[in-house]
PDB file of C-alpha atoms in Angstrom:
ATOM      1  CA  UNK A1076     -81.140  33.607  -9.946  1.00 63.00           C
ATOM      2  CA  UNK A1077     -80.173  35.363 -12.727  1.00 75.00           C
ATOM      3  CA  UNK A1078     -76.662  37.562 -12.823  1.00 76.00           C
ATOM      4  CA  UNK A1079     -78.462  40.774 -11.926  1.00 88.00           C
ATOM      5  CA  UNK A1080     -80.467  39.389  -9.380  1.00 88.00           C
ATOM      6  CA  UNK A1081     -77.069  38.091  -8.225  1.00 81.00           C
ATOM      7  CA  UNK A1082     -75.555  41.327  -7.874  1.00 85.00           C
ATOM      8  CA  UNK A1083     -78.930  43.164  -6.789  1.00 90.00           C
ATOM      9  CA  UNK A1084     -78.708  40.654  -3.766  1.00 87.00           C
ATOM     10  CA  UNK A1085     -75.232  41.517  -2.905  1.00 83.00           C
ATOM     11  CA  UNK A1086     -75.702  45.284  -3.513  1.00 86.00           C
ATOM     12  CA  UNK A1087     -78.535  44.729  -1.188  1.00 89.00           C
ATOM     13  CA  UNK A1088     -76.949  43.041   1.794  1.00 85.00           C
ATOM     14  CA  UNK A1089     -73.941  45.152   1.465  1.00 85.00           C
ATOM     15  CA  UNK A1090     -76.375  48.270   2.279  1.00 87.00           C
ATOM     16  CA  UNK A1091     -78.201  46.451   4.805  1.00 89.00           C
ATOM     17  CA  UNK A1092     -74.885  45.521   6.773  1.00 83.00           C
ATOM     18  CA  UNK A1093     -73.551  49.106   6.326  1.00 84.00           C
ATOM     19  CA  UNK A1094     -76.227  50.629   7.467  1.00 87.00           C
ATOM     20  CA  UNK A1095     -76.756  48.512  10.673  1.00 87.00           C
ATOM     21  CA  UNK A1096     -73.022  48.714  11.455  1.00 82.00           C
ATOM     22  CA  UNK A1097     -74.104  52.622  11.333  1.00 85.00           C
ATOM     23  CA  UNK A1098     -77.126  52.420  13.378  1.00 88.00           C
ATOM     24  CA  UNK A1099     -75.950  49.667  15.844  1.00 86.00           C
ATOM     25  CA  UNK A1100     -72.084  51.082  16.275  1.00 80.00           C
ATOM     26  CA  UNK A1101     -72.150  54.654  14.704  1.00 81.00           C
ATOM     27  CA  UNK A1102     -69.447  53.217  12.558  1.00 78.00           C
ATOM     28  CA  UNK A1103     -68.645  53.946   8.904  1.00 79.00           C
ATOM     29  CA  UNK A1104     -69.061  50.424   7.582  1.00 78.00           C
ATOM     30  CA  UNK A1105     -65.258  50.576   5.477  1.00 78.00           C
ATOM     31  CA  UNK A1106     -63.864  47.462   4.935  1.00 80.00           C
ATOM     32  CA  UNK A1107     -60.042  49.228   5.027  1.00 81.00           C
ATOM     33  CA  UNK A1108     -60.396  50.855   7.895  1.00 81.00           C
ATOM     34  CA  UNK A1109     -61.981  48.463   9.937  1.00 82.00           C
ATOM     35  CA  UNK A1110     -59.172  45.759   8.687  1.00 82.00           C
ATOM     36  CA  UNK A1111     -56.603  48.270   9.482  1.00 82.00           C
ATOM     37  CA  UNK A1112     -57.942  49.154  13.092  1.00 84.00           C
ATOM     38  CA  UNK A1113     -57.855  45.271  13.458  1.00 87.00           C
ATOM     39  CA  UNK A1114     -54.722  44.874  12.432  1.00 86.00           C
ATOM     40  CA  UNK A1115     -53.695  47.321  14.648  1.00 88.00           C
ATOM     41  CA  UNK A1116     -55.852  46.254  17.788  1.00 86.00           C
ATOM     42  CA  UNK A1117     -57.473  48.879  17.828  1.00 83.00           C
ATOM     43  CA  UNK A1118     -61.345  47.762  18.239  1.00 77.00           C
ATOM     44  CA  UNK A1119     -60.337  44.249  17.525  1.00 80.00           C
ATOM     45  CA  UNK A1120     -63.090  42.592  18.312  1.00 84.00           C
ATOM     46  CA  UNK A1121     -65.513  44.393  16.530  1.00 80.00           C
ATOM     47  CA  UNK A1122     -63.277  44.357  13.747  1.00 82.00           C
ATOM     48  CA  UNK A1123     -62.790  40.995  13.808  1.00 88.00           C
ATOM     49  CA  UNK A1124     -66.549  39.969  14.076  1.00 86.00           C
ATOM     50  CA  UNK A1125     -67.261  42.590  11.318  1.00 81.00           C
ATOM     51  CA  UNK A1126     -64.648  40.499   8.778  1.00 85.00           C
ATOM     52  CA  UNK A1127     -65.735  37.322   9.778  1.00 90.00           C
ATOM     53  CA  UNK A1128     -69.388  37.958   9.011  1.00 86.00           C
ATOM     54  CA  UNK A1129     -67.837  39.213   5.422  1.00 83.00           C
ATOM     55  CA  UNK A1130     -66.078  36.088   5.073  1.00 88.00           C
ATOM     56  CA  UNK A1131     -69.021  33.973   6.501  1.00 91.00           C
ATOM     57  CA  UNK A1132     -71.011  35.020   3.139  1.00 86.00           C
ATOM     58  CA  UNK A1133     -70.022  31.925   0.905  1.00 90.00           C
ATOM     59  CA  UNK A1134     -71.486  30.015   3.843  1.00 93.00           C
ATOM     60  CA  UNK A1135     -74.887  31.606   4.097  1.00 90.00           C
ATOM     61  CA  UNK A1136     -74.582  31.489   0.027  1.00 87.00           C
ATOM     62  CA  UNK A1137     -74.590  27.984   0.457  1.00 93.00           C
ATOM     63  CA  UNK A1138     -77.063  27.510   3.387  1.00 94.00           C
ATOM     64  CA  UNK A1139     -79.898  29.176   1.238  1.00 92.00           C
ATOM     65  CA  UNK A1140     -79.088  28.565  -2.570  1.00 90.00           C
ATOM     66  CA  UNK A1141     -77.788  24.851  -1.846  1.00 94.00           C
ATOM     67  CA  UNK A1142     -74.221  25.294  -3.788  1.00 93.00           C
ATOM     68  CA  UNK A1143     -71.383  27.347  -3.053  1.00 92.00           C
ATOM     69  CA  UNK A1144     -71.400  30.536  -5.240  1.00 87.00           C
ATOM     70  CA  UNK A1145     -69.346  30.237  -8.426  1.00 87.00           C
ATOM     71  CA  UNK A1146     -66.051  32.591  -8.808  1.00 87.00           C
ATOM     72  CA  UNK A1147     -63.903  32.846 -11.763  1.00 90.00           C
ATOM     73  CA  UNK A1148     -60.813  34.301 -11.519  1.00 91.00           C
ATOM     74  CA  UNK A1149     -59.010  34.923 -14.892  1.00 91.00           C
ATOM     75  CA  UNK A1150     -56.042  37.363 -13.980  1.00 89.00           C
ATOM     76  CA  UNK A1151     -52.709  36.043 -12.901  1.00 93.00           C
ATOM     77  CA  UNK A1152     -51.547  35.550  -9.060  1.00 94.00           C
ATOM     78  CA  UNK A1153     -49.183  38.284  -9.694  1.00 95.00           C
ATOM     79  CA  UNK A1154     -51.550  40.641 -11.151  1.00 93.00           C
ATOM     80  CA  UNK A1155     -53.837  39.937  -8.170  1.00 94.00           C
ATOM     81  CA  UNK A1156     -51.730  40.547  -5.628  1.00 95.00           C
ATOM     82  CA  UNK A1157     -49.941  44.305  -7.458  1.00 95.00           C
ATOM     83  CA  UNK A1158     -54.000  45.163  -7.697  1.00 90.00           C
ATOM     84  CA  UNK A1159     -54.531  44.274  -4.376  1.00 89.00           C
ATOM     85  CA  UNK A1160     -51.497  46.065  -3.120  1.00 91.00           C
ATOM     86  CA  UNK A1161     -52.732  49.161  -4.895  1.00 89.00           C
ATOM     87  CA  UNK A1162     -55.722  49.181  -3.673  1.00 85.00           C
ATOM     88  CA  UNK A1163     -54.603  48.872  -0.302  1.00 84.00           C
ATOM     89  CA  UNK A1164     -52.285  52.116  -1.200  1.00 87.00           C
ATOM     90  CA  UNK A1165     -55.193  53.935  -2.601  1.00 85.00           C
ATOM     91  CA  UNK A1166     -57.720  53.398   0.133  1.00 84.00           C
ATOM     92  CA  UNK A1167     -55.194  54.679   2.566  1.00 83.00           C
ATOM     93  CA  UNK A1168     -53.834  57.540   0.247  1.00 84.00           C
ATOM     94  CA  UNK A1169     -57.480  58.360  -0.106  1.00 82.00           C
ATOM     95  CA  UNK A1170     -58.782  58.164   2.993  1.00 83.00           C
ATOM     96  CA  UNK A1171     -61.307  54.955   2.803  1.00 83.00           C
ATOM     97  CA  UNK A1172     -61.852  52.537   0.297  1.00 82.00           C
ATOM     98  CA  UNK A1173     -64.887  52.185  -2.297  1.00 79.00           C
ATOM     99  CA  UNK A1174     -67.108  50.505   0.553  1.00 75.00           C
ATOM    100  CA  UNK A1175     -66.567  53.443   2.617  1.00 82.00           C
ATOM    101  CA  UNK A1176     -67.025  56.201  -0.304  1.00 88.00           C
ATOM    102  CA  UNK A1177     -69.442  54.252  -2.574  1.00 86.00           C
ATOM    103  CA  UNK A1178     -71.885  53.006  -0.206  1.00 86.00           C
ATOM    104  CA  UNK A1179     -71.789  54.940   3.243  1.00 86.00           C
ATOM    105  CA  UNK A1180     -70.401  58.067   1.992  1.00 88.00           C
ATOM    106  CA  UNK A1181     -72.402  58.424  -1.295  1.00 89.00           C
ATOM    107  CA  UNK A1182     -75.482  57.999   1.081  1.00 86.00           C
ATOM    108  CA  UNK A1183     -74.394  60.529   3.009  1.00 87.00           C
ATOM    109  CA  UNK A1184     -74.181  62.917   0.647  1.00 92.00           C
ATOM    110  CA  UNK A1185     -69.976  63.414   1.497  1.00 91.00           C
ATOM    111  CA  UNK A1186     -68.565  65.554  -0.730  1.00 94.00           C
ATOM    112  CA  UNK A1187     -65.005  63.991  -0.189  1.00 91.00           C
ATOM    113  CA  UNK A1188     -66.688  60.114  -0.830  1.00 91.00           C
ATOM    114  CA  UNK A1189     -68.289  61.708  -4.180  1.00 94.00           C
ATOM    115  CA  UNK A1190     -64.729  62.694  -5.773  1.00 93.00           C
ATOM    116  CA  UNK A1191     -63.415  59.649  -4.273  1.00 90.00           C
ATOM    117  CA  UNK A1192     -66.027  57.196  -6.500  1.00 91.00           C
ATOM    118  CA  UNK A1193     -65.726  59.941  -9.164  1.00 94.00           C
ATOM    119  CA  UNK A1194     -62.043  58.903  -9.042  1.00 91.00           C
ATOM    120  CA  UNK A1195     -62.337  55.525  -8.558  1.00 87.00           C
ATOM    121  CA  UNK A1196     -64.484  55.462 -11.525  1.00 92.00           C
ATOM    122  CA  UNK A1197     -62.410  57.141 -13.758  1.00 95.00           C
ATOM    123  CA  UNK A1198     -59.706  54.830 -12.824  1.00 90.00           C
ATOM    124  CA  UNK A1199     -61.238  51.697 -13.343  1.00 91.00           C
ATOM    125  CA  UNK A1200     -62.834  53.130 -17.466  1.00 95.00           C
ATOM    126  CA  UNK A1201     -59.592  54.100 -18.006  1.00 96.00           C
ATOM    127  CA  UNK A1202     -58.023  51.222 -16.890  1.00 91.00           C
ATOM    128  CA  UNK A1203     -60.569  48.804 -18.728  1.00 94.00           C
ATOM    129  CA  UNK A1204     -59.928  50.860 -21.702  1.00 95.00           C
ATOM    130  CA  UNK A1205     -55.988  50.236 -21.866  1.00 95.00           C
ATOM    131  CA  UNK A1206     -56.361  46.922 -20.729  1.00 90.00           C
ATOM    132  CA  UNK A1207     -58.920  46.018 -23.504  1.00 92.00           C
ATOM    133  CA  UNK A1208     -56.162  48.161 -26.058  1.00 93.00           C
ATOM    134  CA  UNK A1209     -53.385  45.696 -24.275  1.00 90.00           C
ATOM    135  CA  UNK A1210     -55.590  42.420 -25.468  1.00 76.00           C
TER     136      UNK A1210
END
């Protein structure tokens, strides 16, 4: 599979799961909030089935392609964790994170999830941009 069939796949199964966590739960398949409700006990156990089946993908990668899926990660430990630690910010500051927005609330037609991506989008070009100015 080629690296768009790769991320057509994902793209894919990321809609499919939102949109049964939507039809089976009436629930607004975002990742932050349903990690924060779990960290807070609040729904745990759907939470907690809901992040295990996201971290059971690599498995079910490997069940039906035979090898575990390759990942390359370039940036630094500390640069992961300040990007991760902003996103965390931003997805609370902004009411969901780009699961939420992107996939569940773009589909719904939200106009608060379509300035959300708009921002998030914005953010990230600008961000590549300085980054690629930074070397």
């Amino acid at each position: 599979m080629n690296e768009y069939g790769n991320a057509l796949s994902g793209g894919l199964l990321i809609g499919l799961s939102a949109a049964i966590l939507m039809v089976a739960n009436g629930r607004v398949a975002g990742i932050s909030g349903i990690a924060g409700r779990l960290l807070q006990g609040v729904q745990a156990s759907t939470g907690a089935l809901f992040i295990l089946g996201l971290m059971a993908g690599p498995l079910l990668f490997r069940l039906v392609f035979g090898a575990w899926p390759v990942v390359t990660v370039t940036s630094s430990w500390p640069l992961l964790v300040a990007g991760g630690l902003l996103v965390g910010f931003g997805s609370r500051m902004g009411s969901g994170c780009t699961s939420g927005h992107g996939v569940v609330g773009l589909a719904r037609l939200s106009r608060r999830s379509i300035a959300a991506v708009a921002t998030f989008m914005a953010a990230a070009i600008v961000t590549v941009l300085v980054m690629g100015l930074l070397g």
